[in-house]
Amino acid sequence: MLDAAGDIASATLKVLSAVPASDARNGSGLWDTVDHPVRVFLADQAAHLPVAPAALYAFWQLTGLVGLVGGCFGNAGARIAWLLFGLGSLAMIWSQPAQHRGCSPARSPPALGATYLNFKLRRHGIAPRAGRNNARLALATDLPVSVLADFTGTSISNATRWTEYSRRDWLDYLASRTQI
């Protein structure tokens, strides 16, 4: 069975060798942005093989197509092939120098969300939640509730709670403590 698969792959590569090489694009379109680094990688690898770069690229695309279609029909082996195709594509993109990668999705920076920034600040010994709470408490002493809610992007009830925390007189608190 492996012999037959090898023969089929060999015949496919021979047929694909006749495929003319496509022009080397600069990666300006959407498809080219993702596709260009893969083409560059395969062209570099084909220089060491007796196979034309266009044939190697066509075989790579055929492998992905077979994995996708087979995976849609529930074939576990095809799903694994599709997963390996995606991981291989990412590996090809990341193995290229930065000028060949363009701005492919695999190269996008991590989102600068609150969780990411919190993690980075904590790594350097900065407690962002404590700093945020202190800043909000300082704002609550000076701003009216409606302005505080609008400024911090929180609800009116949350801003009211912060304003209550920032009160200068704690007579209600002391009175409740004496009753306990």
PDB file of C-alpha atoms in Angstrom:
ATOM      1  CA  MET A   1       0.000   0.000   0.000  1.00  0.00           C
ATOM      2  CA  LEU A   2       2.863   2.358   0.807  1.00  0.00           C
ATOM      3  CA  ASP A   3       4.450   1.447  -2.517  1.00  0.00           C
ATOM      4  CA  ALA A   4       1.269   2.471  -4.310  1.00  0.00           C
ATOM      5  CA  ALA A   5       1.109   5.754  -2.378  1.00  0.00           C
ATOM      6  CA  GLY A   6       4.741   6.436  -3.289  1.00  0.00           C
ATOM      7  CA  ASP A   7       4.055   5.718  -6.942  1.00  0.00           C
ATOM      8  CA  ILE A   8       1.016   8.013  -6.918  1.00  0.00           C
ATOM      9  CA  ALA A   9       2.996  10.810  -5.249  1.00  0.00           C
ATOM     10  CA  SER A  10       5.853  10.355  -7.748  1.00  0.00           C
ATOM     11  CA  ALA A  11       3.480  10.435 -10.713  1.00  0.00           C
ATOM     12  CA  THR A  12       1.724  13.484  -9.303  1.00  0.00           C
ATOM     13  CA  LEU A  13       5.035  15.315  -8.897  1.00  0.00           C
ATOM     14  CA  LYS A  14       6.021  14.437 -12.479  1.00  0.00           C
ATOM     15  CA  VAL A  15       2.739  15.823 -13.787  1.00  0.00           C
ATOM     16  CA  LEU A  16       3.036  18.896 -11.626  1.00  0.00           C
ATOM     17  CA  SER A  17       6.605  19.492 -12.828  1.00  0.00           C
ATOM     18  CA  ALA A  18       5.108  20.617 -16.095  1.00  0.00           C
ATOM     19  CA  VAL A  19       3.193  23.380 -14.301  1.00  0.00           C
ATOM     20  CA  PRO A  20       4.718  26.719 -15.275  1.00  0.00           C
ATOM     21  CA  ALA A  21       6.200  28.784 -12.509  1.00  0.00           C
ATOM     22  CA  SER A  22       4.022  31.655 -11.433  1.00  0.00           C
ATOM     23  CA  ASP A  23       5.348  35.151 -11.214  1.00  0.00           C
ATOM     24  CA  ALA A  24       6.919  36.120  -7.921  1.00  0.00           C
ATOM     25  CA  ARG A  25       4.533  38.627  -6.454  1.00  0.00           C
ATOM     26  CA  ASN A  26       5.285  41.094  -3.727  1.00  0.00           C
ATOM     27  CA  GLY A  27       2.546  39.992  -1.349  1.00  0.00           C
ATOM     28  CA  SER A  28       0.322  43.039  -1.753  1.00  0.00           C
ATOM     29  CA  GLY A  29      -3.098  41.356  -1.996  1.00  0.00           C
ATOM     30  CA  LEU A  30      -4.936  39.448   0.711  1.00  0.00           C
ATOM     31  CA  TRP A  31      -4.157  36.016  -0.726  1.00  0.00           C
ATOM     32  CA  ASP A  32      -0.585  37.007  -1.534  1.00  0.00           C
ATOM     33  CA  THR A  33       0.006  38.205   2.011  1.00  0.00           C
ATOM     34  CA  VAL A  34      -0.518  34.707   3.343  1.00  0.00           C
ATOM     35  CA  ASP A  35       0.630  32.808   0.272  1.00  0.00           C
ATOM     36  CA  HIS A  36       3.874  34.639  -0.540  1.00  0.00           C
ATOM     37  CA  PRO A  37       5.940  33.378   2.450  1.00  0.00           C
ATOM     38  CA  VAL A  38       4.917  29.786   1.669  1.00  0.00           C
ATOM     39  CA  ARG A  39       5.933  30.204  -1.981  1.00  0.00           C
ATOM     40  CA  VAL A  40       9.297  31.705  -0.985  1.00  0.00           C
ATOM     41  CA  PHE A  41       9.984  28.860   1.450  1.00  0.00           C
ATOM     42  CA  LEU A  42       9.065  26.165  -1.074  1.00  0.00           C
ATOM     43  CA  ALA A  43      11.139  27.852  -3.791  1.00  0.00           C
ATOM     44  CA  ASP A  44      14.148  27.844  -1.446  1.00  0.00           C
ATOM     45  CA  GLN A  45      13.632  24.166  -0.650  1.00  0.00           C
ATOM     46  CA  ALA A  46      13.099  23.210  -4.292  1.00  0.00           C
ATOM     47  CA  ALA A  47      16.583  24.492  -5.090  1.00  0.00           C
ATOM     48  CA  HIS A  48      17.920  21.428  -3.228  1.00  0.00           C
ATOM     49  CA  LEU A  49      15.452  18.978  -4.786  1.00  0.00           C
ATOM     50  CA  PRO A  50      14.970  17.626  -8.302  1.00  0.00           C
ATOM     51  CA  VAL A  51      11.437  19.097  -8.330  1.00  0.00           C
ATOM     52  CA  ALA A  52      10.298  22.429  -9.769  1.00  0.00           C
ATOM     53  CA  PRO A  53       9.132  25.005  -7.202  1.00  0.00           C
ATOM     54  CA  ALA A  54       5.752  25.296  -8.928  1.00  0.00           C
ATOM     55  CA  ALA A  55       5.269  21.536  -8.664  1.00  0.00           C
ATOM     56  CA  LEU A  56       6.194  21.548  -4.998  1.00  0.00           C
ATOM     57  CA  TYR A  57       3.743  24.377  -4.350  1.00  0.00           C
ATOM     58  CA  ALA A  58       0.954  22.657  -6.299  1.00  0.00           C
ATOM     59  CA  PHE A  59       1.565  19.432  -4.368  1.00  0.00           C
ATOM     60  CA  TRP A  60       1.412  21.376  -1.095  1.00  0.00           C
ATOM     61  CA  GLN A  61      -1.908  22.920  -2.104  1.00  0.00           C
ATOM     62  CA  LEU A  62      -3.236  19.529  -3.221  1.00  0.00           C
ATOM     63  CA  THR A  63      -2.276  18.056   0.145  1.00  0.00           C
ATOM     64  CA  GLY A  64      -4.200  20.808   1.917  1.00  0.00           C
ATOM     65  CA  LEU A  65      -7.218  20.351  -0.332  1.00  0.00           C
ATOM     66  CA  VAL A  66      -7.318  16.586   0.232  1.00  0.00           C
ATOM     67  CA  GLY A  67      -7.014  17.119   3.988  1.00  0.00           C
ATOM     68  CA  LEU A  68      -9.801  19.698   3.985  1.00  0.00           C
ATOM     69  CA  VAL A  69     -12.239  17.695   1.863  1.00  0.00           C
ATOM     70  CA  GLY A  70     -11.491  14.416   3.626  1.00  0.00           C
ATOM     71  CA  GLY A  71     -11.834  16.099   7.010  1.00  0.00           C
ATOM     72  CA  CYS A  72     -15.236  17.484   6.041  1.00  0.00           C
ATOM     73  CA  PHE A  73     -16.362  13.912   5.354  1.00  0.00           C
ATOM     74  CA  GLY A  74     -15.236  12.818   8.816  1.00  0.00           C
ATOM     75  CA  ASN A  75     -12.014  11.019   7.939  1.00  0.00           C
ATOM     76  CA  ALA A  76      -9.767  11.213  11.012  1.00  0.00           C
ATOM     77  CA  GLY A  77      -6.577  10.780   8.968  1.00  0.00           C
ATOM     78  CA  ALA A  78      -7.576  13.632   6.677  1.00  0.00           C
ATOM     79  CA  ARG A  79      -8.286  15.836   9.680  1.00  0.00           C
ATOM     80  CA  ILE A  80      -4.834  15.111  11.012  1.00  0.00           C
ATOM     81  CA  ALA A  81      -3.411  15.885   7.561  1.00  0.00           C
ATOM     82  CA  TRP A  82      -5.299  19.194   7.525  1.00  0.00           C
ATOM     83  CA  LEU A  83      -3.941  20.049  10.977  1.00  0.00           C
ATOM     84  CA  LEU A  84      -0.400  19.198   9.889  1.00  0.00           C
ATOM     85  CA  PHE A  85      -0.903  21.226   6.693  1.00  0.00           C
ATOM     86  CA  GLY A  86      -1.829  24.285   8.761  1.00  0.00           C
ATOM     87  CA  LEU A  87       1.049  23.803  11.187  1.00  0.00           C
ATOM     88  CA  GLY A  88       3.423  23.280   8.281  1.00  0.00           C
ATOM     89  CA  SER A  89       2.209  26.488   6.645  1.00  0.00           C
ATOM     90  CA  LEU A  90       2.787  28.393   9.882  1.00  0.00           C
ATOM     91  CA  ALA A  91       6.251  26.892  10.203  1.00  0.00           C
ATOM     92  CA  MET A  92       7.055  27.958   6.629  1.00  0.00           C
ATOM     93  CA  ILE A  93       5.859  31.502   7.310  1.00  0.00           C
ATOM     94  CA  TRP A  94       7.817  31.845  10.551  1.00  0.00           C
ATOM     95  CA  SER A  95      10.999  30.378   9.096  1.00  0.00           C
ATOM     96  CA  GLN A  96      11.220  33.245   6.606  1.00  0.00           C
ATOM     97  CA  PRO A  97      13.006  36.503   7.382  1.00  0.00           C
ATOM     98  CA  ALA A  98      10.725  39.364   8.380  1.00  0.00           C
ATOM     99  CA  GLN A  99      10.812  41.020   4.930  1.00  0.00           C
ATOM    100  CA  HIS A 100       9.298  37.885   3.321  1.00  0.00           C
ATOM    101  CA  ARG A 101       6.630  37.379   5.953  1.00  0.00           C
ATOM    102  CA  GLY A 102       4.725  40.548   5.160  1.00  0.00           C
ATOM    103  CA  CYS A 103       1.821  40.912   7.513  1.00  0.00           C
ATOM    104  CA  SER A 104       0.422  37.421   7.400  1.00  0.00           C
ATOM    105  CA  PRO A 105      -2.059  36.384  10.093  1.00  0.00           C
ATOM    106  CA  ALA A 106       0.509  34.087  11.646  1.00  0.00           C
ATOM    107  CA  ARG A 107       2.689  37.103  12.356  1.00  0.00           C
ATOM    108  CA  SER A 108       0.117  39.327  14.029  1.00  0.00           C
ATOM    109  CA  PRO A 109       1.153  40.700  17.415  1.00  0.00           C
ATOM    110  CA  PRO A 110      -0.787  39.751  20.529  1.00  0.00           C
ATOM    111  CA  ALA A 111      -3.778  41.934  21.233  1.00  0.00           C
ATOM    112  CA  LEU A 112      -3.103  44.722  23.659  1.00  0.00           C
ATOM    113  CA  GLY A 113      -6.058  43.861  25.850  1.00  0.00           C
ATOM    114  CA  ALA A 114      -6.357  44.281  29.586  1.00  0.00           C
ATOM    115  CA  THR A 115      -5.323  40.689  30.284  1.00  0.00           C
ATOM    116  CA  TYR A 116      -2.187  40.917  28.147  1.00  0.00           C
ATOM    117  CA  LEU A 117      -1.123  44.240  29.655  1.00  0.00           C
ATOM    118  CA  ASN A 118      -1.904  42.986  33.170  1.00  0.00           C
ATOM    119  CA  PHE A 119       0.331  39.967  32.579  1.00  0.00           C
ATOM    120  CA  LYS A 120       3.193  42.078  31.226  1.00  0.00           C
ATOM    121  CA  LEU A 121       3.003  44.593  34.086  1.00  0.00           C
ATOM    122  CA  ARG A 122       2.843  41.850  36.722  1.00  0.00           C
ATOM    123  CA  ARG A 123       5.957  40.278  35.211  1.00  0.00           C
ATOM    124  CA  HIS A 124       7.825  43.482  36.118  1.00  0.00           C
ATOM    125  CA  GLY A 125       6.415  43.660  39.650  1.00  0.00           C
ATOM    126  CA  ILE A 126       3.716  46.261  38.968  1.00  0.00           C
ATOM    127  CA  ALA A 127       0.264  45.567  40.396  1.00  0.00           C
ATOM    128  CA  PRO A 128      -2.045  47.224  37.843  1.00  0.00           C
ATOM    129  CA  ARG A 129      -5.278  46.539  39.723  1.00  0.00           C
ATOM    130  CA  ALA A 130      -4.062  48.353  42.840  1.00  0.00           C
ATOM    131  CA  GLY A 131      -2.935  51.312  40.747  1.00  0.00           C
ATOM    132  CA  ARG A 132      -6.242  51.398  38.887  1.00  0.00           C
ATOM    133  CA  ASN A 133      -8.199  51.261  42.136  1.00  0.00           C
ATOM    134  CA  ASN A 134      -6.156  54.086  43.656  1.00  0.00           C
ATOM    135  CA  ALA A 135      -6.674  56.225  40.573  1.00  0.00           C
ATOM    136  CA  ARG A 136     -10.415  55.537  40.553  1.00  0.00           C
ATOM    137  CA  LEU A 137     -10.629  56.358  44.259  1.00  0.00           C
ATOM    138  CA  ALA A 138      -8.835  59.655  43.678  1.00  0.00           C
ATOM    139  CA  LEU A 139     -11.218  60.488  40.839  1.00  0.00           C
ATOM    140  CA  ALA A 140     -14.238  59.574  42.970  1.00  0.00           C
ATOM    141  CA  THR A 141     -13.271  62.169  45.566  1.00  0.00           C
ATOM    142  CA  ASP A 142     -13.240  64.981  42.995  1.00  0.00           C
ATOM    143  CA  LEU A 143     -15.830  64.089  40.345  1.00  0.00           C
ATOM    144  CA  PRO A 144     -19.608  63.792  40.495  1.00  0.00           C
ATOM    145  CA  VAL A 145     -21.031  60.278  40.088  1.00  0.00           C
ATOM    146  CA  SER A 146     -22.350  60.789  36.545  1.00  0.00           C
ATOM    147  CA  VAL A 147     -19.031  62.187  35.302  1.00  0.00           C
ATOM    148  CA  LEU A 148     -17.086  59.396  37.024  1.00  0.00           C
ATOM    149  CA  ALA A 149     -19.302  56.731  35.423  1.00  0.00           C
ATOM    150  CA  ASP A 150     -18.898  58.279  31.976  1.00  0.00           C
ATOM    151  CA  PHE A 151     -15.170  58.867  32.363  1.00  0.00           C
ATOM    152  CA  THR A 152     -14.324  55.358  33.581  1.00  0.00           C
ATOM    153  CA  GLY A 153     -16.852  53.548  31.397  1.00  0.00           C
ATOM    154  CA  THR A 154     -18.660  51.928  34.323  1.00  0.00           C
ATOM    155  CA  SER A 155     -22.273  51.950  35.462  1.00  0.00           C
ATOM    156  CA  ILE A 156     -23.810  54.626  37.656  1.00  0.00           C
ATOM    157  CA  SER A 157     -24.210  52.132  40.516  1.00  0.00           C
ATOM    158  CA  ASN A 158     -20.508  51.223  40.318  1.00  0.00           C
ATOM    159  CA  ALA A 159     -19.513  54.897  40.293  1.00  0.00           C
ATOM    160  CA  THR A 160     -21.825  55.528  43.249  1.00  0.00           C
ATOM    161  CA  ARG A 161     -20.130  52.716  45.166  1.00  0.00           C
ATOM    162  CA  TRP A 162     -16.694  54.229  44.450  1.00  0.00           C
ATOM    163  CA  THR A 163     -17.920  57.623  45.576  1.00  0.00           C
ATOM    164  CA  GLU A 164     -19.168  56.066  48.800  1.00  0.00           C
ATOM    165  CA  TYR A 165     -15.759  54.449  49.326  1.00  0.00           C
ATOM    166  CA  SER A 166     -14.045  57.804  48.914  1.00  0.00           C
ATOM    167  CA  ARG A 167     -16.167  59.700  51.441  1.00  0.00           C
ATOM    168  CA  ARG A 168     -14.182  61.707  53.886  1.00  0.00           C
ATOM    169  CA  ASP A 169     -16.517  61.208  56.825  1.00  0.00           C
ATOM    170  CA  TRP A 170     -17.010  57.721  58.106  1.00  0.00           C
ATOM    171  CA  LEU A 171     -19.630  58.444  60.728  1.00  0.00           C
ATOM    172  CA  ASP A 172     -22.038  55.864  59.306  1.00  0.00           C
ATOM    173  CA  TYR A 173     -19.306  53.262  59.401  1.00  0.00           C
ATOM    174  CA  LEU A 174     -18.347  54.096  62.978  1.00  0.00           C
ATOM    175  CA  ALA A 175     -21.988  54.028  64.047  1.00  0.00           C
ATOM    176  CA  SER A 176     -22.501  50.596  62.477  1.00  0.00           C
ATOM    177  CA  ARG A 177     -19.331  49.276  64.158  1.00  0.00           C
ATOM    178  CA  THR A 178     -20.511  50.383  67.605  1.00  0.00           C
ATOM    179  CA  GLN A 179     -23.839  48.595  67.114  1.00  0.00           C
ATOM    180  CA  ILE A 180     -22.180  45.243  66.461  1.00  0.00           C
TER     181      ILE A 180
END
